[in-house]
């Protein structure tokens, strides 16, 4: 079918993806705008997977101040080149993730960063709760597995639904930018401070060190 320039322009404005990618997604989706957006997201995740092992030694530090100065966030996001770090898209990503952290208060960057102590504590609590229902052991384990997945979603930044679009996780938000900018992008660390709260949230992850393609 013929895809009009207006459709391509609309999809580009909604997704931020390059024109040719928008046209290809619309063609694949037979002109369905929502399906085209899904195609672009899937492609972004795919591109992110291919680039995930590439070194991110550049980047930028962003910040967000919320609630009249009562909550503040500092965030470091890395990419492959200083050129990308200075783009509006990268700056937008920094701002969006910083704002999300201020609102959602994650405790870790990724699920791999959850400490063994925190992991075992939560798992023991969920197992005891499930066992108290009297269900068989195999059912108990399934319940625990589901509760742990929810736990990761609550405390890990990359697994949380983005506050501005609950259908997209922070990981998918990053993947979309990777697809658009053509470089690997990774969240390095963040700190969240709240006035009157003695314990600030500080989370970090070690960047992947690998050979460039």
PDB file of C-alpha atoms in Angstrom:
ATOM      1  CA  UNK A   1       0.000   0.000   0.000  1.00  0.00           C
ATOM      2  CA  UNK A   2       1.035   3.630  -0.457  1.00  0.00           C
ATOM      3  CA  UNK A   3       2.244   5.413   2.657  1.00  0.00           C
ATOM      4  CA  UNK A   4       1.774   9.181   2.520  1.00  0.00           C
ATOM      5  CA  UNK A   5       4.370  11.733   3.537  1.00  0.00           C
ATOM      6  CA  UNK A   6       1.905  13.025   6.138  1.00  0.00           C
ATOM      7  CA  UNK A   7       1.736   9.595   7.787  1.00  0.00           C
ATOM      8  CA  UNK A   8       5.515   9.345   7.872  1.00  0.00           C
ATOM      9  CA  UNK A   9       5.774  12.846   9.347  1.00  0.00           C
ATOM     10  CA  UNK A  10       3.186  12.027  12.029  1.00  0.00           C
ATOM     11  CA  UNK A  11       5.008   8.849  13.038  1.00  0.00           C
ATOM     12  CA  UNK A  12       8.334  10.674  13.123  1.00  0.00           C
ATOM     13  CA  UNK A  13       6.870  13.325  15.442  1.00  0.00           C
ATOM     14  CA  UNK A  14       5.425  10.646  17.716  1.00  0.00           C
ATOM     15  CA  UNK A  15       8.462   8.367  17.793  1.00  0.00           C
ATOM     16  CA  UNK A  16      11.464  10.526  16.986  1.00  0.00           C
ATOM     17  CA  UNK A  17      12.722   7.773  14.659  1.00  0.00           C
ATOM     18  CA  UNK A  18      14.419   8.533  11.303  1.00  0.00           C
ATOM     19  CA  UNK A  19      12.128   9.094   8.292  1.00  0.00           C
ATOM     20  CA  UNK A  20      13.144   5.931   6.452  1.00  0.00           C
ATOM     21  CA  UNK A  21      12.566   3.809   9.555  1.00  0.00           C
ATOM     22  CA  UNK A  22       9.142   5.401   9.993  1.00  0.00           C
ATOM     23  CA  UNK A  23       8.190   4.647   6.396  1.00  0.00           C
ATOM     24  CA  UNK A  24       9.376   1.054   6.709  1.00  0.00           C
ATOM     25  CA  UNK A  25       7.456   0.560   9.961  1.00  0.00           C
ATOM     26  CA  UNK A  26       4.264   1.999   8.467  1.00  0.00           C
ATOM     27  CA  UNK A  27       4.608  -0.216   5.416  1.00  0.00           C
ATOM     28  CA  UNK A  28       5.089  -3.272   7.607  1.00  0.00           C
ATOM     29  CA  UNK A  29       2.090  -2.250   9.730  1.00  0.00           C
ATOM     30  CA  UNK A  30      -0.036  -1.577   6.617  1.00  0.00           C
ATOM     31  CA  UNK A  31      -0.528   2.051   7.644  1.00  0.00           C
ATOM     32  CA  UNK A  32      -1.625   1.308  11.233  1.00  0.00           C
ATOM     33  CA  UNK A  33       0.022   4.034  13.333  1.00  0.00           C
ATOM     34  CA  UNK A  34      -0.065   2.188  16.667  1.00  0.00           C
ATOM     35  CA  UNK A  35       1.318  -1.006  15.149  1.00  0.00           C
ATOM     36  CA  UNK A  36       4.032   1.017  13.420  1.00  0.00           C
ATOM     37  CA  UNK A  37       5.084   2.468  16.770  1.00  0.00           C
ATOM     38  CA  UNK A  38       5.271  -1.078  18.162  1.00  0.00           C
ATOM     39  CA  UNK A  39       7.435  -2.129  15.200  1.00  0.00           C
ATOM     40  CA  UNK A  40       9.786   0.791  15.862  1.00  0.00           C
ATOM     41  CA  UNK A  41      10.062  -0.065  19.539  1.00  0.00           C
ATOM     42  CA  UNK A  42      10.847  -3.672  18.740  1.00  0.00           C
ATOM     43  CA  UNK A  43      13.484  -2.551  16.256  1.00  0.00           C
ATOM     44  CA  UNK A  44      14.933  -0.179  18.817  1.00  0.00           C
ATOM     45  CA  UNK A  45      15.268  -3.001  21.315  1.00  0.00           C
ATOM     46  CA  UNK A  46      16.895  -5.129  18.621  1.00  0.00           C
ATOM     47  CA  UNK A  47      19.390  -2.404  17.754  1.00  0.00           C
ATOM     48  CA  UNK A  48      20.068  -1.887  21.438  1.00  0.00           C
ATOM     49  CA  UNK A  49      20.884  -5.571  21.818  1.00  0.00           C
ATOM     50  CA  UNK A  50      23.465  -5.420  19.025  1.00  0.00           C
ATOM     51  CA  UNK A  51      25.133  -2.353  20.533  1.00  0.00           C
ATOM     52  CA  UNK A  52      24.937  -3.368  24.204  1.00  0.00           C
ATOM     53  CA  UNK A  53      28.508  -4.701  24.342  1.00  0.00           C
ATOM     54  CA  UNK A  54      30.080  -1.543  22.938  1.00  0.00           C
ATOM     55  CA  UNK A  55      32.085   0.663  25.288  1.00  0.00           C
ATOM     56  CA  UNK A  56      30.361   3.780  26.648  1.00  0.00           C
ATOM     57  CA  UNK A  57      33.182   6.049  27.815  1.00  0.00           C
ATOM     58  CA  UNK A  58      31.520   9.407  27.094  1.00  0.00           C
ATOM     59  CA  UNK A  59      28.263  10.867  28.360  1.00  0.00           C
ATOM     60  CA  UNK A  60      26.898  13.559  30.603  1.00  0.00           C
ATOM     61  CA  UNK A  61      25.587  14.309  34.083  1.00  0.00           C
ATOM     62  CA  UNK A  62      22.052  15.602  34.352  1.00  0.00           C
ATOM     63  CA  UNK A  63      19.922  16.765  37.234  1.00  0.00           C
ATOM     64  CA  UNK A  64      16.326  17.404  38.217  1.00  0.00           C
ATOM     65  CA  UNK A  65      14.946  19.464  41.108  1.00  0.00           C
ATOM     66  CA  UNK A  66      11.374  18.770  42.174  1.00  0.00           C
ATOM     67  CA  UNK A  67       8.737  19.981  44.624  1.00  0.00           C
ATOM     68  CA  UNK A  68      10.111  23.468  45.219  1.00  0.00           C
ATOM     69  CA  UNK A  69      13.613  22.229  45.937  1.00  0.00           C
ATOM     70  CA  UNK A  70      12.565  19.398  48.265  1.00  0.00           C
ATOM     71  CA  UNK A  71      13.792  16.552  46.031  1.00  0.00           C
ATOM     72  CA  UNK A  72      16.935  16.541  43.885  1.00  0.00           C
ATOM     73  CA  UNK A  73      18.467  13.987  41.514  1.00  0.00           C
ATOM     74  CA  UNK A  74      21.916  13.713  39.942  1.00  0.00           C
ATOM     75  CA  UNK A  75      22.251  11.208  37.099  1.00  0.00           C
ATOM     76  CA  UNK A  76      25.117  10.013  34.894  1.00  0.00           C
ATOM     77  CA  UNK A  77      24.258   8.443  31.536  1.00  0.00           C
ATOM     78  CA  UNK A  78      27.027   7.188  29.233  1.00  0.00           C
ATOM     79  CA  UNK A  79      27.280   6.901  25.459  1.00  0.00           C
ATOM     80  CA  UNK A  80      30.043   6.241  22.921  1.00  0.00           C
ATOM     81  CA  UNK A  81      30.862   9.758  21.715  1.00  0.00           C
ATOM     82  CA  UNK A  82      30.855  13.322  22.959  1.00  0.00           C
ATOM     83  CA  UNK A  83      28.899  14.258  19.819  1.00  0.00           C
ATOM     84  CA  UNK A  84      25.906  12.147  20.892  1.00  0.00           C
ATOM     85  CA  UNK A  85      26.215  13.367  24.494  1.00  0.00           C
ATOM     86  CA  UNK A  86      25.626  16.918  23.231  1.00  0.00           C
ATOM     87  CA  UNK A  87      22.536  16.141  21.147  1.00  0.00           C
ATOM     88  CA  UNK A  88      19.075  17.299  22.174  1.00  0.00           C
ATOM     89  CA  UNK A  89      17.864  13.690  22.182  1.00  0.00           C
ATOM     90  CA  UNK A  90      20.495  12.648  24.703  1.00  0.00           C
ATOM     91  CA  UNK A  91      19.781  15.687  26.883  1.00  0.00           C
ATOM     92  CA  UNK A  92      16.080  14.855  26.719  1.00  0.00           C
ATOM     93  CA  UNK A  93      16.838  11.312  27.904  1.00  0.00           C
ATOM     94  CA  UNK A  94      18.881  12.658  30.820  1.00  0.00           C
ATOM     95  CA  UNK A  95      16.037  14.971  31.827  1.00  0.00           C
ATOM     96  CA  UNK A  96      13.318  12.331  31.497  1.00  0.00           C
ATOM     97  CA  UNK A  97      15.190   9.705  33.529  1.00  0.00           C
ATOM     98  CA  UNK A  98      16.178  12.242  36.200  1.00  0.00           C
ATOM     99  CA  UNK A  99      12.551  13.343  36.521  1.00  0.00           C
ATOM    100  CA  UNK A 100      11.447   9.708  36.695  1.00  0.00           C
ATOM    101  CA  UNK A 101      13.932   8.967  39.507  1.00  0.00           C
ATOM    102  CA  UNK A 102      12.669  11.972  41.467  1.00  0.00           C
ATOM    103  CA  UNK A 103       9.104  10.665  41.219  1.00  0.00           C
ATOM    104  CA  UNK A 104       9.633   6.896  41.526  1.00  0.00           C
ATOM    105  CA  UNK A 105      12.615   6.618  43.905  1.00  0.00           C
ATOM    106  CA  UNK A 106      14.240   3.425  42.528  1.00  0.00           C
ATOM    107  CA  UNK A 107      16.923   1.820  44.687  1.00  0.00           C
ATOM    108  CA  UNK A 108      19.076   0.136  42.021  1.00  0.00           C
ATOM    109  CA  UNK A 109      19.918   0.678  38.358  1.00  0.00           C
ATOM    110  CA  UNK A 110      19.443  -2.937  37.144  1.00  0.00           C
ATOM    111  CA  UNK A 111      18.256  -6.177  38.709  1.00  0.00           C
ATOM    112  CA  UNK A 112      21.877  -7.382  38.545  1.00  0.00           C
ATOM    113  CA  UNK A 113      22.760  -4.602  40.998  1.00  0.00           C
ATOM    114  CA  UNK A 114      20.359  -5.821  43.704  1.00  0.00           C
ATOM    115  CA  UNK A 115      22.484  -7.009  46.624  1.00  0.00           C
ATOM    116  CA  UNK A 116      22.406 -10.665  47.596  1.00  0.00           C
ATOM    117  CA  UNK A 117      21.127  -9.697  51.047  1.00  0.00           C
ATOM    118  CA  UNK A 118      18.189  -7.717  49.636  1.00  0.00           C
ATOM    119  CA  UNK A 119      17.391 -10.469  47.141  1.00  0.00           C
ATOM    120  CA  UNK A 120      17.359 -13.255  49.743  1.00  0.00           C
ATOM    121  CA  UNK A 121      15.398 -11.184  52.278  1.00  0.00           C
ATOM    122  CA  UNK A 122      12.599 -10.464  49.829  1.00  0.00           C
ATOM    123  CA  UNK A 123      12.548 -14.017  48.516  1.00  0.00           C
ATOM    124  CA  UNK A 124      12.302 -15.453  52.046  1.00  0.00           C
ATOM    125  CA  UNK A 125       9.423 -13.100  52.887  1.00  0.00           C
ATOM    126  CA  UNK A 126       7.489 -13.996  49.727  1.00  0.00           C
ATOM    127  CA  UNK A 127       8.122 -17.722  50.207  1.00  0.00           C
ATOM    128  CA  UNK A 128       6.842 -17.582  53.795  1.00  0.00           C
ATOM    129  CA  UNK A 129       3.745 -15.663  52.679  1.00  0.00           C
ATOM    130  CA  UNK A 130       3.047 -18.143  49.874  1.00  0.00           C
ATOM    131  CA  UNK A 131       3.689 -21.185  52.080  1.00  0.00           C
ATOM    132  CA  UNK A 132       1.192 -19.846  54.635  1.00  0.00           C
ATOM    133  CA  UNK A 133      -1.569 -20.289  52.044  1.00  0.00           C
ATOM    134  CA  UNK A 134      -1.095 -24.068  52.218  1.00  0.00           C
ATOM    135  CA  UNK A 135      -0.553 -24.397  48.482  1.00  0.00           C
ATOM    136  CA  UNK A 136       1.736 -27.126  47.046  1.00  0.00           C
ATOM    137  CA  UNK A 137       5.481 -26.435  46.859  1.00  0.00           C
ATOM    138  CA  UNK A 138       5.506 -26.026  43.065  1.00  0.00           C
ATOM    139  CA  UNK A 139       2.704 -23.450  43.272  1.00  0.00           C
ATOM    140  CA  UNK A 140       4.532 -21.647  46.083  1.00  0.00           C
ATOM    141  CA  UNK A 141       7.623 -21.310  43.886  1.00  0.00           C
ATOM    142  CA  UNK A 142       5.534 -19.903  41.030  1.00  0.00           C
ATOM    143  CA  UNK A 143       4.039 -17.338  43.395  1.00  0.00           C
ATOM    144  CA  UNK A 144       7.500 -16.387  44.669  1.00  0.00           C
ATOM    145  CA  UNK A 145       8.762 -16.027  41.098  1.00  0.00           C
ATOM    146  CA  UNK A 146       5.918 -13.658  40.242  1.00  0.00           C
ATOM    147  CA  UNK A 147       6.423 -11.581  43.383  1.00  0.00           C
ATOM    148  CA  UNK A 148      10.171 -11.291  42.748  1.00  0.00           C
ATOM    149  CA  UNK A 149       9.476 -10.023  39.219  1.00  0.00           C
ATOM    150  CA  UNK A 150       7.219  -7.370  40.750  1.00  0.00           C
ATOM    151  CA  UNK A 151       9.909  -6.550  43.326  1.00  0.00           C
ATOM    152  CA  UNK A 152      12.469  -5.907  40.559  1.00  0.00           C
ATOM    153  CA  UNK A 153       9.969  -3.674  38.761  1.00  0.00           C
ATOM    154  CA  UNK A 154       9.475  -1.638  41.929  1.00  0.00           C
ATOM    155  CA  UNK A 155      13.124  -1.136  42.910  1.00  0.00           C
ATOM    156  CA  UNK A 156      15.154  -1.315  39.661  1.00  0.00           C
ATOM    157  CA  UNK A 157      15.230   1.840  37.536  1.00  0.00           C
ATOM    158  CA  UNK A 158      15.502   0.098  34.160  1.00  0.00           C
ATOM    159  CA  UNK A 159      12.499  -2.144  34.874  1.00  0.00           C
ATOM    160  CA  UNK A 160      10.138   0.567  36.115  1.00  0.00           C
ATOM    161  CA  UNK A 161       7.338   1.848  33.843  1.00  0.00           C
ATOM    162  CA  UNK A 162       8.227   5.359  32.676  1.00  0.00           C
ATOM    163  CA  UNK A 163       6.118   7.905  34.574  1.00  0.00           C
ATOM    164  CA  UNK A 164       5.199   9.764  31.360  1.00  0.00           C
ATOM    165  CA  UNK A 165       4.211   6.573  29.507  1.00  0.00           C
ATOM    166  CA  UNK A 166       3.296   3.553  31.636  1.00  0.00           C
ATOM    167  CA  UNK A 167       3.409   1.243  28.588  1.00  0.00           C
ATOM    168  CA  UNK A 168       7.172   1.838  28.264  1.00  0.00           C
ATOM    169  CA  UNK A 169       9.877   0.829  30.733  1.00  0.00           C
ATOM    170  CA  UNK A 170      12.976   2.943  31.319  1.00  0.00           C
ATOM    171  CA  UNK A 171      14.977   0.199  29.605  1.00  0.00           C
ATOM    172  CA  UNK A 172      12.767   0.519  26.518  1.00  0.00           C
ATOM    173  CA  UNK A 173      13.063   4.313  26.671  1.00  0.00           C
ATOM    174  CA  UNK A 174      16.847   3.979  26.548  1.00  0.00           C
ATOM    175  CA  UNK A 175      16.590   1.375  23.757  1.00  0.00           C
ATOM    176  CA  UNK A 176      14.523   3.762  21.646  1.00  0.00           C
ATOM    177  CA  UNK A 177      17.252   6.413  21.922  1.00  0.00           C
ATOM    178  CA  UNK A 178      19.891   3.803  21.042  1.00  0.00           C
ATOM    179  CA  UNK A 179      17.919   2.970  17.913  1.00  0.00           C
ATOM    180  CA  UNK A 180      17.610   6.636  16.981  1.00  0.00           C
ATOM    181  CA  UNK A 181      21.133   7.841  17.832  1.00  0.00           C
ATOM    182  CA  UNK A 182      22.970   4.707  16.687  1.00  0.00           C
ATOM    183  CA  UNK A 183      25.180   4.383  19.759  1.00  0.00           C
ATOM    184  CA  UNK A 184      25.140   2.259  22.877  1.00  0.00           C
ATOM    185  CA  UNK A 185      23.727   4.183  25.852  1.00  0.00           C
ATOM    186  CA  UNK A 186      23.876   3.055  29.477  1.00  0.00           C
ATOM    187  CA  UNK A 187      22.746   4.433  32.816  1.00  0.00           C
ATOM    188  CA  UNK A 188      25.862   4.589  34.996  1.00  0.00           C
ATOM    189  CA  UNK A 189      24.700   5.889  38.381  1.00  0.00           C
ATOM    190  CA  UNK A 190      22.335   8.223  40.190  1.00  0.00           C
ATOM    191  CA  UNK A 191      21.750   9.839  43.550  1.00  0.00           C
ATOM    192  CA  UNK A 192      18.417  11.036  44.925  1.00  0.00           C
ATOM    193  CA  UNK A 193      18.151  13.426  47.849  1.00  0.00           C
ATOM    194  CA  UNK A 194      15.051  14.474  49.771  1.00  0.00           C
ATOM    195  CA  UNK A 195      14.963  17.273  52.324  1.00  0.00           C
ATOM    196  CA  UNK A 196      14.527  15.846  55.811  1.00  0.00           C
ATOM    197  CA  UNK A 197      15.408  12.289  54.751  1.00  0.00           C
ATOM    198  CA  UNK A 198      18.700  11.299  56.381  1.00  0.00           C
ATOM    199  CA  UNK A 199      19.350   8.416  53.980  1.00  0.00           C
ATOM    200  CA  UNK A 200      19.879   9.400  50.345  1.00  0.00           C
ATOM    201  CA  UNK A 201      19.464   6.810  47.592  1.00  0.00           C
ATOM    202  CA  UNK A 202      22.744   6.232  45.759  1.00  0.00           C
ATOM    203  CA  UNK A 203      22.885   3.583  43.027  1.00  0.00           C
ATOM    204  CA  UNK A 204      25.532   2.685  40.480  1.00  0.00           C
ATOM    205  CA  UNK A 205      26.473  -0.011  38.032  1.00  0.00           C
ATOM    206  CA  UNK A 206      29.764  -0.945  36.413  1.00  0.00           C
ATOM    207  CA  UNK A 207      29.855  -0.144  32.693  1.00  0.00           C
ATOM    208  CA  UNK A 208      30.344  -3.061  30.323  1.00  0.00           C
ATOM    209  CA  UNK A 209      33.924  -3.132  29.093  1.00  0.00           C
ATOM    210  CA  UNK A 210      34.127  -4.638  25.647  1.00  0.00           C
ATOM    211  CA  UNK A 211      35.719  -4.199  22.252  1.00  0.00           C
ATOM    212  CA  UNK A 212      34.042  -1.858  19.844  1.00  0.00           C
ATOM    213  CA  UNK A 213      32.495  -3.318  16.716  1.00  0.00           C
TER     214      UNK A 213
END
